[in-house]
Amino acid sequence: MTNPQLPSPTRYELTREQFAEVLGGEPKYRVDQIWDGLYTQLANPADITNLPRRLRAELSESLPFALNPVTESVSENGDTIKFLWELAGGSKIETVLMLYPDRATVCVSSQAGCAMGCGFCATGQAGFTRHLTVGEIVEQVVRAAQRAKESNRRVSNVVFMGMGEPMANLDNVWHSVERIHGDLGLSARHITISTVGVIPGIRSLQDRPLPVNLAVSLHAANDRLRDELVPINRRYPIADLLSACTDYLAVKNRRVSFEWAMIAGVNDRDSDARELAALCRQLSPHGHVNLIPLNPTPGYPTVGSSPRRVQEFRDLLESLGTNATVRRNRGTDIDAACGQLAAGQPVTLSARP
Ligand code: SAH
Ligand code: SF4
């Protein structure tokens, strides 16, 4: 069943059509059985019991996983699990599973490293290595879902907030969104793509059918400061970015959320809150703000805002009519929090084989 045009495909890389092609002489319903096994049951080929033994063995052999587990770290209270994987070629990426009382969210990586160079971000500090394939992205969700299943939990949400800039790898990200939606069965409204503000990506997303959520990593509400914190702002300044967001919202009927990593003395002043609230008011419906106290990273000496300052900033935004949520720094003890994904730290609180 090997096809020379598809060099060593991994388990979640192939489309249904490619599967049918690879299976060659097998009856059509086999593809449905395999698909159901891999995507609905989250099973390994060996455990898809309605397949003939011969085919199970063949599939196990010819369709390896793309992600080789290096470590799995669990936060002290057990609700955040970080997976470090090695990919073909040796790069390492991370995936985070967050178990909340009412939902289970997987934070996936879209690239090994990132070329956008935001100085406060551990992934940005590491630089870009390569784009992830569709199979590597989808498999992150499946592997996390298999882990959640061990605790009788189902993955309900996927956020593209791990390593990398999703809009710089949009085709693969989009095909993985289709697979996560169509085959793993998540609602598009439970899928969020976070971008540093790559406008052509936002515009392209607008023309694609599923109404996924858009999160924009804003961090500054004027170009002078944003140029400094987020270098891509020099190419895609705030006014243009907002107009791309406005158009996205009009087409998709969604709300945009702005991510704001709070950096002490840099973007947490009252004047920053006022500028941010003014930007959010320009959107319809108004933008929502997620405040994340900056997580410490080795390459950026400035500290995050104090919990008191974060609260004051939030209250000021609310008083100016802007909804703001303070994002808990989940998994800081295992370096699983936003921006701390560097795939290099020797952190293993609870390693599983
Ligand atoms: N590249 C995309 C997706 C990564 S999402 C983007 O930037 O949106 C990761 C989120 O964590 C982004 O909002 C990012 O700005 C934020 N972040 C990066 N470094 C951080 C840090 N040290 N502390 C808190 N948040 C950080
Ligand atoms: Fe890349 Fe996002 Fe980190 Fe910026 S914040 S370097 S865009 S991963």
Coordinates of C-alpha atoms and ligand atoms in Angstrom, one line a residue, residues 111 113-125 162-166 195-196 217 219 230 339, ligand 2:
Q111 CA 5.6 26.5 13.6
G113 CA 10.1 28.7 16.4
C114 CA 8.8 32.0 15.0
A115 CA 10.3 34.7 12.7
M116 CA 8.3 37.6 14.0
G117 CA 10.9 38.6 16.6
C118 CA 8.8 39.9 19.5
G119 CA 11.5 40.5 22.1
F120 CA 9.4 39.5 25.2
C121 CA 8.4 36.1 23.7
A122 CA 10.5 33.0 24.3
T123 CA 9.6 31.5 21.0
G124 CA 10.5 34.7 19.2
Q125 CA 13.8 34.8 21.0
G162 CA 1.5 27.9 21.0
M163 CA 4.8 28.4 19.2
G164 CA 4.8 30.2 15.9
E165 CA 2.7 32.7 13.9
P166 CA -0.3 30.8 12.4
T195 CA -2.1 36.4 15.3
V196 CA 0.5 39.1 15.9
S217 CA -1.8 40.1 20.0
H219 CA 0.2 44.7 23.5
V230 CA 6.0 43.9 18.1
G339 CA 5.2 33.1 25.5
Ligands
SF4_2 FE1 6.0 34.9 17.2 FE2 3.7 35.4 18.6 FE3 6.0 35.1 19.9 FE4 5.6 37.3 18.4 S1 4.5 36.6 20.2 S2 7.5 36.0 18.4 S3 4.5 36.4 16.7 S4 5.0 33.5 18.7

